[in-house]
Short mmCIF file of C-alpha atoms (C1' of nucleotides) and ligand atoms in Angstrom, two decimals:
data_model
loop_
_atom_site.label_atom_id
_atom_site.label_comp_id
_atom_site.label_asym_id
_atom_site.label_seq_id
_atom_site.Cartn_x
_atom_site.Cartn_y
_atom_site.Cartn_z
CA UNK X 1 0.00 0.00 0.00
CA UNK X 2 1.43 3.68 -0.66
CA UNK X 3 3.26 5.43 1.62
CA UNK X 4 4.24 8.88 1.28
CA UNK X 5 7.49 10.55 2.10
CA UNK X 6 7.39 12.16 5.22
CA UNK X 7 4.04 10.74 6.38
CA UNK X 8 3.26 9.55 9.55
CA UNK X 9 1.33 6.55 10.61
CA UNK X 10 -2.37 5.85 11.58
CA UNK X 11 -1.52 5.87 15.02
CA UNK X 12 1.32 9.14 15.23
CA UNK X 13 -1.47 11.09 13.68
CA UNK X 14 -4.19 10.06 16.37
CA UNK X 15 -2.10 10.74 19.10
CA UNK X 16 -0.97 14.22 17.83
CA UNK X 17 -5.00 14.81 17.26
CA UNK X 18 -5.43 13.74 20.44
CA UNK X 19 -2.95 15.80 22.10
CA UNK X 20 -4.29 19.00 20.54
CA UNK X 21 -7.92 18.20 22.29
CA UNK X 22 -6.94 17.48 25.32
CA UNK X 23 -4.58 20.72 25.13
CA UNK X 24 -7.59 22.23 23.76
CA UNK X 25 -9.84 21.26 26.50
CA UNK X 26 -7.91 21.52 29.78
CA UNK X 27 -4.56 23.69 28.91
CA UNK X 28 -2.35 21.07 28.69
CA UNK X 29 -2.04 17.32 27.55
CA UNK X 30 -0.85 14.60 30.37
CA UNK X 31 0.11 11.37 30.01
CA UNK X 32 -2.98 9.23 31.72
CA UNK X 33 -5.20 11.95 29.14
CA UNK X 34 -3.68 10.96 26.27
CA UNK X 35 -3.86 7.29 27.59
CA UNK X 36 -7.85 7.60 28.74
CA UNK X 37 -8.69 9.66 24.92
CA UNK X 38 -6.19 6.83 23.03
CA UNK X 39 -7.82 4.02 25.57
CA UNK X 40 -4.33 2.46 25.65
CA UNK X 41 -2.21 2.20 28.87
CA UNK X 42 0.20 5.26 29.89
CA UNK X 43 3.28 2.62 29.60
CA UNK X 44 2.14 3.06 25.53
CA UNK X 45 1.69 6.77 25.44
CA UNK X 46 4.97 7.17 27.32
CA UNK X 47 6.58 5.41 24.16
CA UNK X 48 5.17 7.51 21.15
CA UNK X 49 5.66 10.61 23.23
CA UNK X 50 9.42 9.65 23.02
CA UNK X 51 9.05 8.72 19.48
CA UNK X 52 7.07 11.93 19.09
CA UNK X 53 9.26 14.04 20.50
CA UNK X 54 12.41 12.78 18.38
CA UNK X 55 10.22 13.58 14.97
CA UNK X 56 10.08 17.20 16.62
CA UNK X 57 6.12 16.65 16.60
CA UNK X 58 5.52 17.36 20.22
CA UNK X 59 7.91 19.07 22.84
CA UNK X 60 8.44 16.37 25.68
CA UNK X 61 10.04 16.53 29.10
CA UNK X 62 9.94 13.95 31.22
CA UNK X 63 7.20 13.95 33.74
CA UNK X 64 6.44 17.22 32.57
CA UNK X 65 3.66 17.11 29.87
CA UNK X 66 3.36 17.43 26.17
CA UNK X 67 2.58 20.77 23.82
CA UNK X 68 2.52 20.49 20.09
CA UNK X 69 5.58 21.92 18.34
CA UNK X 70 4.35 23.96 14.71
CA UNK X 71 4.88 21.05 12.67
CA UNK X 72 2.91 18.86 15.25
CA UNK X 73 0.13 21.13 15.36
CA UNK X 74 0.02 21.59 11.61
CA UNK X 75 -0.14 17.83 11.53
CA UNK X 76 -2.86 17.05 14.50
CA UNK X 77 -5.23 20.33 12.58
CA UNK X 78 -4.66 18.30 9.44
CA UNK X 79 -6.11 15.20 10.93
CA UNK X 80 -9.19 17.49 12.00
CA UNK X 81 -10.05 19.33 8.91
CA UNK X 82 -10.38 15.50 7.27
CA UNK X 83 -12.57 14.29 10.27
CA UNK X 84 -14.97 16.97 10.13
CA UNK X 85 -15.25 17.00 6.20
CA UNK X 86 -16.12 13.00 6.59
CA UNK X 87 -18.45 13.82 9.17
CA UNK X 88 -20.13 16.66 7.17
CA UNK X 89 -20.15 14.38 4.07
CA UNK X 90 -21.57 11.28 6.11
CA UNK X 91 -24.77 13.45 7.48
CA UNK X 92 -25.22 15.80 4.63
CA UNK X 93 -24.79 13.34 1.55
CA UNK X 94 -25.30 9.88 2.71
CA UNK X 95 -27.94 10.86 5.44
CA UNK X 96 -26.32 9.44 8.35
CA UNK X 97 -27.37 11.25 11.37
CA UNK X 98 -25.26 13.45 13.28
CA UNK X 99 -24.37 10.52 16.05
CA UNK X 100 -23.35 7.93 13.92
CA UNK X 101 -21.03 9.71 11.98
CA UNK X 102 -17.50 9.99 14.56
CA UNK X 103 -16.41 6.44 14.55
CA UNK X 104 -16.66 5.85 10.22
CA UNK X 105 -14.86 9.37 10.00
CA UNK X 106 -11.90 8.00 12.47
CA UNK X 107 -11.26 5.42 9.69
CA UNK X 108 -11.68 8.01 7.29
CA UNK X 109 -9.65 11.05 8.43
CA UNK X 110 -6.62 8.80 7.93
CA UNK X 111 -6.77 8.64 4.26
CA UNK X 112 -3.66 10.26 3.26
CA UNK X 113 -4.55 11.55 0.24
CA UNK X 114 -4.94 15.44 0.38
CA UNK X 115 -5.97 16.26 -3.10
CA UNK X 116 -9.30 13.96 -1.88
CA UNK X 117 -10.19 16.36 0.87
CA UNK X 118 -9.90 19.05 -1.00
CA UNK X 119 -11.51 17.80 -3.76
CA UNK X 120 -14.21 16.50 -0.86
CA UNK X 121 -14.09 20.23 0.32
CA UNK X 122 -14.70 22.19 -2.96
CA UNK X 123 -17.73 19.10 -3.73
CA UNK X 124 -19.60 20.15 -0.62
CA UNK X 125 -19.31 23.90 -1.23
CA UNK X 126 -16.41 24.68 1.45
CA UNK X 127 -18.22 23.95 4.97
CA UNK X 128 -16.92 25.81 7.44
CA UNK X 129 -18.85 23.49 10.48
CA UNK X 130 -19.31 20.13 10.90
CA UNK X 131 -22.50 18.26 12.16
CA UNK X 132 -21.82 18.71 15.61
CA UNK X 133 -20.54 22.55 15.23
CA UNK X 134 -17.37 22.24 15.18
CA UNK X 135 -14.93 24.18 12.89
CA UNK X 136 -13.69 22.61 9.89
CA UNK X 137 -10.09 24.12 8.90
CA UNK X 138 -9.49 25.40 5.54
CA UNK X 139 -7.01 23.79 3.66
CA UNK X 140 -4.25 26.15 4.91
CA UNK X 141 -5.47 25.14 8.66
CA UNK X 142 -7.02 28.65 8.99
CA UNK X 143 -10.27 28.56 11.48
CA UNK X 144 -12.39 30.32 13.50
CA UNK X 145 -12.83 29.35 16.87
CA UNK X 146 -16.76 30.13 17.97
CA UNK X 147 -17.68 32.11 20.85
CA UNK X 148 -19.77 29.67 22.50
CA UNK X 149 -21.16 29.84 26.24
CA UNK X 150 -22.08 26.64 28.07
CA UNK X 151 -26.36 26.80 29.08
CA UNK X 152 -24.88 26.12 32.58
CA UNK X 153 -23.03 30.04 32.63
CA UNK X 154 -26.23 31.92 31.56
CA UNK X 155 -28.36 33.36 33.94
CA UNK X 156 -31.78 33.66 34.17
CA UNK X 157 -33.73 35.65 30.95
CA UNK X 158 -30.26 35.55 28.92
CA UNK X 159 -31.19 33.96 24.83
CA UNK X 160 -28.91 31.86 23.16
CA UNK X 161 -28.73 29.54 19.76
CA UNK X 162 -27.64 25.98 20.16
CA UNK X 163 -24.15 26.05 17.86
CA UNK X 164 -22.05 23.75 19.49
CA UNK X 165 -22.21 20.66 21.98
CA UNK X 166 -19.10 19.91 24.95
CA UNK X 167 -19.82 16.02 24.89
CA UNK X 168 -19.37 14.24 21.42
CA UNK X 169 -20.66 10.70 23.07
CA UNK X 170 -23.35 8.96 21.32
CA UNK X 171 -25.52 9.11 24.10
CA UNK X 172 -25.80 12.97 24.95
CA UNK X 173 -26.50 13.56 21.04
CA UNK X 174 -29.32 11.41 21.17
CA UNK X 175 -30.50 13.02 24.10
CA UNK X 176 -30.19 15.95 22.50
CA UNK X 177 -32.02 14.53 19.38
CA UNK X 178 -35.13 13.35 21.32
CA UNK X 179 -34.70 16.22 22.83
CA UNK X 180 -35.25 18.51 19.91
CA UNK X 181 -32.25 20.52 20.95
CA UNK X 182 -30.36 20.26 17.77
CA UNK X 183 -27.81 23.29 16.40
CA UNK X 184 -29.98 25.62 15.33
CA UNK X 185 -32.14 25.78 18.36
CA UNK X 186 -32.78 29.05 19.78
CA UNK X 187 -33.22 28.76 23.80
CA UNK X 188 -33.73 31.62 26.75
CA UNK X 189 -33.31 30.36 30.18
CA UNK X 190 -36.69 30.71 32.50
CA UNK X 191 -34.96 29.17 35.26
CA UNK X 192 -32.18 27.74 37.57
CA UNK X 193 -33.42 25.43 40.17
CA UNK X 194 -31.30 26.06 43.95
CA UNK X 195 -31.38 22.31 44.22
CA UNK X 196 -29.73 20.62 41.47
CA UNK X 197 -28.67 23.51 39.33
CA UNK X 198 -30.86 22.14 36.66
CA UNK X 199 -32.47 24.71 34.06
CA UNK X 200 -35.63 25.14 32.82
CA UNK X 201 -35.80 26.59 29.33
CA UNK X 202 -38.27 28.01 26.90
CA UNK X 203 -38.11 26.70 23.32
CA UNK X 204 -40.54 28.27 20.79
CA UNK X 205 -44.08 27.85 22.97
CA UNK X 206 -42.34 24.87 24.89
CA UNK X 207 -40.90 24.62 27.90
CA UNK X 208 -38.03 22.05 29.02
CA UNK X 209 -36.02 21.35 32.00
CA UNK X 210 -32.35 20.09 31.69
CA UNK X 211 -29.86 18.68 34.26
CA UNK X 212 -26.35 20.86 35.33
CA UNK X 213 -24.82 18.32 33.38
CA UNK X 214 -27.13 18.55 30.28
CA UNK X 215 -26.31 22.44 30.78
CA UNK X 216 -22.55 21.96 30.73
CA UNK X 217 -22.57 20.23 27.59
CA UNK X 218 -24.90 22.68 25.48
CA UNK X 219 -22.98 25.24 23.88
CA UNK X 220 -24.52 28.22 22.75
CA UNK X 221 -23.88 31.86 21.19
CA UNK X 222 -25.58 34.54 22.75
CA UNK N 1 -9.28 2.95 17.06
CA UNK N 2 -12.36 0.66 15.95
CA UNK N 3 -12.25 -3.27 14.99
CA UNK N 4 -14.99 -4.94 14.73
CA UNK N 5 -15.46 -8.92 15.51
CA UNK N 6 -14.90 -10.81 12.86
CA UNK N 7 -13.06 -8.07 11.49
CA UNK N 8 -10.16 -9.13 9.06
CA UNK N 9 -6.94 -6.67 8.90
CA UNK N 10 -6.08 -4.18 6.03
CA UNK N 11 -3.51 -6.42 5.12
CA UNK N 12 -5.46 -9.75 5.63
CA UNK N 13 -8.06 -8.24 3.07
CA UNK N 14 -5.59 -7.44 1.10
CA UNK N 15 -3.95 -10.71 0.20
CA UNK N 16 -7.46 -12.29 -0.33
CA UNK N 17 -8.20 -9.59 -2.53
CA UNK N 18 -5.27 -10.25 -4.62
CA UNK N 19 -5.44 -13.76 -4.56
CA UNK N 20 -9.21 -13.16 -6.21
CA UNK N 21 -7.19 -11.81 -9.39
CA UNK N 22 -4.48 -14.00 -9.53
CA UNK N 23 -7.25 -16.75 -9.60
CA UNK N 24 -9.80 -15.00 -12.58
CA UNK N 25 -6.64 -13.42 -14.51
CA UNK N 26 -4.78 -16.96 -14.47
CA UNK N 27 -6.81 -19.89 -13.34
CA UNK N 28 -4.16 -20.18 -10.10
CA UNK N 29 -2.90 -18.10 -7.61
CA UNK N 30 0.85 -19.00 -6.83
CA UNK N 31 3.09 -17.78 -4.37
CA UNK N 32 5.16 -15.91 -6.63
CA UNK N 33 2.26 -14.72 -8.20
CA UNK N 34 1.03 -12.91 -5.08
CA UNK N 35 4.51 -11.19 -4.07
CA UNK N 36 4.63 -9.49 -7.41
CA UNK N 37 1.27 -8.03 -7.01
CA UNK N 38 1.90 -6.96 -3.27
CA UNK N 39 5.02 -5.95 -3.53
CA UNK N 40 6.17 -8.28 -1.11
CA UNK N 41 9.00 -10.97 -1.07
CA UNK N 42 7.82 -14.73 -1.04
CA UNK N 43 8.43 -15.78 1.73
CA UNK N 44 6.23 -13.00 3.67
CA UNK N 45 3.13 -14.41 1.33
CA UNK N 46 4.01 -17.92 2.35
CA UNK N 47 3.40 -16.62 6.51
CA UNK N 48 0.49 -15.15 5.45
CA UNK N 49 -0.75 -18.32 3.32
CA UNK N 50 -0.64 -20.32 6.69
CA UNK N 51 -2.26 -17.46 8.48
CA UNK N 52 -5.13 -17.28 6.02
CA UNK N 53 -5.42 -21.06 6.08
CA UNK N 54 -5.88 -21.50 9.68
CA UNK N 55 -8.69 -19.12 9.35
CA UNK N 56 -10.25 -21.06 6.85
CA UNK N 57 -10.43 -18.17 4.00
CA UNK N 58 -7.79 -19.68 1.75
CA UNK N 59 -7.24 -23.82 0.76
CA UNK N 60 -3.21 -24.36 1.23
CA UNK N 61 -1.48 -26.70 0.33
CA UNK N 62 2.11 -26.62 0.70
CA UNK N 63 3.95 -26.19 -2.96
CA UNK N 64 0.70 -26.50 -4.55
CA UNK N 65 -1.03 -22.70 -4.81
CA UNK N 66 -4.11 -21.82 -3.43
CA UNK N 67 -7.60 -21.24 -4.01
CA UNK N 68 -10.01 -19.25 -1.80
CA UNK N 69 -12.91 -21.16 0.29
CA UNK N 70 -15.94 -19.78 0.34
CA UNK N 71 -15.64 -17.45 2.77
CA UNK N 72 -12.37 -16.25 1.59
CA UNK N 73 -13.99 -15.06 -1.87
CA UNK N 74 -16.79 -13.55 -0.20
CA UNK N 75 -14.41 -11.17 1.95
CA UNK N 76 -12.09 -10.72 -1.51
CA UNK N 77 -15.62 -9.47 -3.24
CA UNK N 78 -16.50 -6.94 -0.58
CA UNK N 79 -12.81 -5.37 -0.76
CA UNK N 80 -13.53 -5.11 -4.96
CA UNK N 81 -17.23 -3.73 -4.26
CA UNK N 82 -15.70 -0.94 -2.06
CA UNK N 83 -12.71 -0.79 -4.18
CA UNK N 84 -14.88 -0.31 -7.30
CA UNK N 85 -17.84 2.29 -6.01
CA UNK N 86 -14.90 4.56 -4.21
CA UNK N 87 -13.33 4.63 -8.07
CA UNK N 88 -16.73 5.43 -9.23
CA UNK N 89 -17.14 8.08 -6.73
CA UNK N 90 -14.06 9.97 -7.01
CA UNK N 91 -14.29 9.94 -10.59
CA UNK N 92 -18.26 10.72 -11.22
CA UNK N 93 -18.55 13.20 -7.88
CA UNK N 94 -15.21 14.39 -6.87
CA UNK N 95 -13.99 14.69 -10.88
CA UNK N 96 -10.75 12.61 -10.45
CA UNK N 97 -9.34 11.07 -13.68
CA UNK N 98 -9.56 7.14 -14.82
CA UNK N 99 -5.45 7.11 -14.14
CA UNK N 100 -5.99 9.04 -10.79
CA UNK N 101 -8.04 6.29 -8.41
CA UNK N 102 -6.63 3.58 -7.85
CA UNK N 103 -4.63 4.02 -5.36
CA UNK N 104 -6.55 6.10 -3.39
CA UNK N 105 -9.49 4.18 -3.65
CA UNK N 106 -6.99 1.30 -2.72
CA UNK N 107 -6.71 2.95 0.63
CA UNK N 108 -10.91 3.57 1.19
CA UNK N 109 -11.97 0.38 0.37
CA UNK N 110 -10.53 -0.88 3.48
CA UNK N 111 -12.37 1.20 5.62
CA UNK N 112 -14.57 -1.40 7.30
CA UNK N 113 -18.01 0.15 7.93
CA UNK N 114 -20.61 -1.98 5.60
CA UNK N 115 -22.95 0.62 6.56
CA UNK N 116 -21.19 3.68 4.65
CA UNK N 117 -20.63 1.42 1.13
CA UNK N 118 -24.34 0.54 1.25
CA UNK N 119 -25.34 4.55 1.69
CA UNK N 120 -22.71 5.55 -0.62
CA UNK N 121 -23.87 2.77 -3.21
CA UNK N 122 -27.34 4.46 -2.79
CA UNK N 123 -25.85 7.89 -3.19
CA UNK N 124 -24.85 7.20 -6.59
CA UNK N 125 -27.48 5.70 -7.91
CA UNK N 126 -26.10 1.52 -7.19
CA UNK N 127 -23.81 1.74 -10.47
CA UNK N 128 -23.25 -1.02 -12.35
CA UNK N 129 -19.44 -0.74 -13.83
CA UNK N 130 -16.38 1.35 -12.11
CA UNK N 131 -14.61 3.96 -14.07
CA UNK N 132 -13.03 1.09 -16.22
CA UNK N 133 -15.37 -0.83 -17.56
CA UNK N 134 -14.83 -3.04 -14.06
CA UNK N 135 -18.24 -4.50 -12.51
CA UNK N 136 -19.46 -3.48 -9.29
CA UNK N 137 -20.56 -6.38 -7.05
CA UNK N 138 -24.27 -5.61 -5.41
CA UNK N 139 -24.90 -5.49 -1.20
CA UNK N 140 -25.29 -9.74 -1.40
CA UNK N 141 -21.86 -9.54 -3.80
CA UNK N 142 -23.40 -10.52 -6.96
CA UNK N 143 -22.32 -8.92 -10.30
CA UNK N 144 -22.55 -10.22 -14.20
CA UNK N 145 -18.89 -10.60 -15.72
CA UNK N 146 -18.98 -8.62 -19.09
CA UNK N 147 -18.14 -11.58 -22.16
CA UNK N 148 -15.44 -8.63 -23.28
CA UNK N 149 -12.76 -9.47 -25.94
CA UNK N 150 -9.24 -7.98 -26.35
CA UNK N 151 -8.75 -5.76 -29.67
CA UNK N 152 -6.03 -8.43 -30.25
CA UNK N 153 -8.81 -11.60 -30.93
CA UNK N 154 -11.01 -9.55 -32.89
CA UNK N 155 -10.65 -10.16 -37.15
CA UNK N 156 -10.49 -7.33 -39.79
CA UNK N 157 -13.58 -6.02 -40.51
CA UNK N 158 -15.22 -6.78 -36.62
CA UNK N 159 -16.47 -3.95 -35.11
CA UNK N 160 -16.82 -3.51 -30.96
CA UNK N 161 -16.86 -1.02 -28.26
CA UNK N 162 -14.59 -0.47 -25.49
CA UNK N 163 -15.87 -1.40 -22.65
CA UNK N 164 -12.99 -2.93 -20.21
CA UNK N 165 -9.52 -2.62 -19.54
CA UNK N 166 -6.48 -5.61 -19.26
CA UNK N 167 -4.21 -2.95 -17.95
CA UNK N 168 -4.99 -0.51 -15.10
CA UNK N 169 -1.45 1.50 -14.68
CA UNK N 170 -1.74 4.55 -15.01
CA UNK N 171 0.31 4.72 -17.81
CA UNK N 172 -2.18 2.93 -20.22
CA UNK N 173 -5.18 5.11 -19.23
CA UNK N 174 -3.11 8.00 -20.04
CA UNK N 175 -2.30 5.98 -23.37
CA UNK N 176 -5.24 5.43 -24.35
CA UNK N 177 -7.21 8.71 -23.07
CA UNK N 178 -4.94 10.72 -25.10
CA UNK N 179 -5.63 8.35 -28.13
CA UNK N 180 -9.66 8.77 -27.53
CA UNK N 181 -9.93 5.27 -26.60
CA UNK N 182 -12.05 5.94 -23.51
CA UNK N 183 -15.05 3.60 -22.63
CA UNK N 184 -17.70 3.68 -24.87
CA UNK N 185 -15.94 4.39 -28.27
CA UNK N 186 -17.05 2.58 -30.86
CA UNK N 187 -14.04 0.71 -33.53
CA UNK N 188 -13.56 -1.47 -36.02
CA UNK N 189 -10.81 -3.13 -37.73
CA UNK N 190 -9.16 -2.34 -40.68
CA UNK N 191 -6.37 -4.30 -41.06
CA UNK N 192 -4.15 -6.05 -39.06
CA UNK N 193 -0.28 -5.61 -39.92
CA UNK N 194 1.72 -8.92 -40.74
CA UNK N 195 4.82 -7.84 -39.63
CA UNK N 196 4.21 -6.71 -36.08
CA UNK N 197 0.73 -7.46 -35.65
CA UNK N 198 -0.35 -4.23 -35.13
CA UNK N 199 -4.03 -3.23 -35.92
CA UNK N 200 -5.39 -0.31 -37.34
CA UNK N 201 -8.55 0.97 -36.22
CA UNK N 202 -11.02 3.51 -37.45
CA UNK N 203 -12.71 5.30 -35.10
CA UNK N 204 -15.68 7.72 -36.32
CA UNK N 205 -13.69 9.01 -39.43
CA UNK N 206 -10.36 8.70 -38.15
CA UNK N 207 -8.00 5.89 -38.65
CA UNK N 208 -5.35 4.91 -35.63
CA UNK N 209 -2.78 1.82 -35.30
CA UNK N 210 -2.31 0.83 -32.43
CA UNK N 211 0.81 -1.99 -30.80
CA UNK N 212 -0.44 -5.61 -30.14
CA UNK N 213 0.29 -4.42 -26.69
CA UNK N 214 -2.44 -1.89 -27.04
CA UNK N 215 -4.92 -4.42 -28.93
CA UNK N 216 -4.41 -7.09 -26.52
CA UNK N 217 -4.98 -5.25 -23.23
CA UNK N 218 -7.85 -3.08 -24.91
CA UNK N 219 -11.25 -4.80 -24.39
CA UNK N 220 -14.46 -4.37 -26.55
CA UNK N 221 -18.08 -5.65 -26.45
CA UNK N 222 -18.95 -6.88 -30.13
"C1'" DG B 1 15.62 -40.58 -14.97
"C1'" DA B 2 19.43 -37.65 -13.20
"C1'" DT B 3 20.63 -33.05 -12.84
"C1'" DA B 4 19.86 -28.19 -13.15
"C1'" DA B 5 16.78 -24.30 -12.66
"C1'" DT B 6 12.92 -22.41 -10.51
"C1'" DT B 7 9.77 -21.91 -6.91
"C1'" DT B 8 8.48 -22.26 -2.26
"C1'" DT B 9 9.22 -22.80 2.52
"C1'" DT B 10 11.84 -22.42 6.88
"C1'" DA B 11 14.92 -20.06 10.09
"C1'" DG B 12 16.16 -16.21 12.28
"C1'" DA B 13 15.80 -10.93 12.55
"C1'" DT B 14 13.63 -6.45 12.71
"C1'" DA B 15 10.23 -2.56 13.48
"C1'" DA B 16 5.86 -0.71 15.20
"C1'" DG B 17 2.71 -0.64 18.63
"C1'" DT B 18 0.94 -2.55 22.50
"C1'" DC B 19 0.81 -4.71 27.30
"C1'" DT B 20 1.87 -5.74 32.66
"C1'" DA B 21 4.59 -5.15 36.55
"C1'" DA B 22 7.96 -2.71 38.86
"C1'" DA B 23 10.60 1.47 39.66
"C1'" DC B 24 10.85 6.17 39.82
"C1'" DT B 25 9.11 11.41 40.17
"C1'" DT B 26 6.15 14.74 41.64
"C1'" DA B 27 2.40 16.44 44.41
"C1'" DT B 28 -0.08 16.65 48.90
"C1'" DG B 29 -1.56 16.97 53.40
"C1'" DG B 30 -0.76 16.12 58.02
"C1'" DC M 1 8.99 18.65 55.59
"C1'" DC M 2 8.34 14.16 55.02
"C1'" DA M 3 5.29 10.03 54.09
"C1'" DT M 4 2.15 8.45 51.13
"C1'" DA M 5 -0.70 8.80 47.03
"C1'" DA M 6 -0.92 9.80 42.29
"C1'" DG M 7 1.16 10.03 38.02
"C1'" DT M 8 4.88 8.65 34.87
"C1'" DT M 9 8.56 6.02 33.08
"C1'" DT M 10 11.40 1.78 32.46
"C1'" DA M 11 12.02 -3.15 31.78
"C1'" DG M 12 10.80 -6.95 29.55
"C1'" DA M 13 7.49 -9.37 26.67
"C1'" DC M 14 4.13 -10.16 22.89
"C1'" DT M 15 1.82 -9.66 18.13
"C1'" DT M 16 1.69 -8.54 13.31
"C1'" DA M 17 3.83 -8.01 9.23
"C1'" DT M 18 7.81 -7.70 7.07
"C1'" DC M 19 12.74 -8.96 5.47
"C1'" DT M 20 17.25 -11.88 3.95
"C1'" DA M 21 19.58 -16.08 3.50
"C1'" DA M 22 19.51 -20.84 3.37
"C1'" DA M 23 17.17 -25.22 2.79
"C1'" DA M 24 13.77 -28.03 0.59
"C1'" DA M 25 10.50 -29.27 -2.98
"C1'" DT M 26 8.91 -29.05 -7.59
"C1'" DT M 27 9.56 -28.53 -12.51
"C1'" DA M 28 12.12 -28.49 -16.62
"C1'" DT M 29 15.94 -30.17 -19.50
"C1'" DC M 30 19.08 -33.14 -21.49
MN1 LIG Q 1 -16.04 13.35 15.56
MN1 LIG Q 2 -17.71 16.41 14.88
MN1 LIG Q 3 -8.51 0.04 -9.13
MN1 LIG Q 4 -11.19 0.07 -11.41
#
DNA sequence: GATAATTTTTAGATAAGTCTAAACTTATGG
DNA sequence: CCATAAGTTTAGACTTATCTAAAAATTATC
């Protein structure tokens, strides 16, 4: 099967996409992270972070946490902009819905071809989210990061759309689903219960009560 | 990453794949055979011969070749149906060239999901032939093998349509796009040169002679 | 039918990625 | 400020797929 110079393998690439999340999501990436994103042991993670490190992907000290050098980085936003054209392709031509998509577009965003995703790119009209809200780079990794609140930081009367969601599981989007709070959604909080920080919103001439962590997970532009 | 049960590798799939058209393109599948068209060395097909024997998707028999059970041809068929409606897809949606799929499709049609070949089969419309004249096995792996005759068998005077290819490098497409012999052109022969046995064609109201390279590997419905 | 040429298999290594168990660092809280 | 917990790395092993070199089997040739 081809190879191309200066490629990396299935498995560099995941890691370095995984790295950038979990730097993404808490400031930093750790080894048990990496191991509890990858599901593999830290004894595993410890390895390719050497390996890693010697490819000047990632900047490594011992004990002391991982960061993405530019080339890493380039590589890991690479990775992204191919998952989240999959995923757009899966739900928008093929009609899968927006929770099935993730797993199929893991296989997919491997394909190291990059004249496909931007051929895949310019077919679909240049998406610039995905089905869950999320980004999609450009093919120079250029982005715009959304402003997007959690439901659980707005106070009581503040409006928001539904643009973006904190929990990718399968589960919470079809929660979400049966819900009817898919992206689009416009929302104003009526309000937050004392006892379990739960929230009651209004949706069109409905009204719906969601739990703290429900609230966490809906992201939202004001 | 994902693996299913019953799952067989990239590589696994691969092999049986292969050994499919060693078997149609020359009754047998032989070691040899199979390195060439991996691009592997003998005795790493010979490891993988026992491997695919103990898993009951190849018969071995030491020295003697091998033929695929059951089983074996009916993974070696899905990998060609994926194969074949990725080629289709690049070229009808994405507007790849003939000479520019292969080996990207080579890399899709390992993605396992049986799920996303079905939709995108749908997508397009279930197509019957791949961008070279290849059939596309249905869902339950059926397809109808095209009676197709090389340019080489045909006498002077016949007349046929091309409909297949017996070469897929990249360097014949080119050959023969360049030349107008894409699918569907309609020929006939107008004489057939002693010497070299080279044919000359005419095509609409041009005449073209083509090597006995060319004629042989250059398929046509009569 | 013996010998030579070809093909295939075995033996022994290697590289990538993973694991468990044990050792080592760093962080914490009494 | 040190003892223990938590987090990380090392050591050693395993699996898959590959290789080269050498041995064995098959096939072709005289
Ligand atoms: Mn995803
Ligand atoms: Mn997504
Ligand atoms: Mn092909
Ligand atoms: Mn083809």
């Amino acid at each position: 099967m081809v190879r191309f110079v200066l490629m990396h393998t299935f498995t560099e690439e995941n890691y370095l996409k995984t790295i950038y999340h979990c730097t993404l999501a808490s400031g930093s990436a750790t080894t048990n992270q990496i191991a509890a994103a990858t599901n593999t042991r830290a004894a595993s993670v410890t390895d390719m972070l050497k390996k890693l490190s010697e490819k000047k992907l990632i900047n490594y000290a011992k004990y002391q946490g991982v960061t993405l050098t530019a080339e890493g980085e380039k590589i890991a936003i690479g990775v992204i902009r191919k998952h989240r054209l999959w995923e757009y392709f899966l739900v928008e031509k093929l009609d899968f819905k927006w929770d099935e998509v993730h797993e199929v577009a893991e296989e997919l965003g491997h394909i190291s071809s990059i004249e496909l995703i931007d051929r895949l790119d310019k077919f679909m009209g240049y998406p610039k989210y995905d089905p869950h809200g999320d980004p999609i780079p450009d093919s120079n990794g250029r982005f715009k990061r959304q402003e997007l609140k959690p439901v659980s930081g707005l106070a009581v009367n503040d409006t928001g759309v539904v643009l973006g969601v904190g929990d990718h599981s399968t589960a919470f989007l079809q929660y979400l689903e049966k819900a009817s709070l898919t992206l689009g959604t416009k929302l104003t909080v009526i309000e937050i219960i004392d006892y379990d920080h739960s929230v009651v919103l209004q949706i069109a001439d409905k009204k719906l009560n969601i739990s703290r962590e429900v609230a966490k997970n809906l992201l939202v532009a004001l």
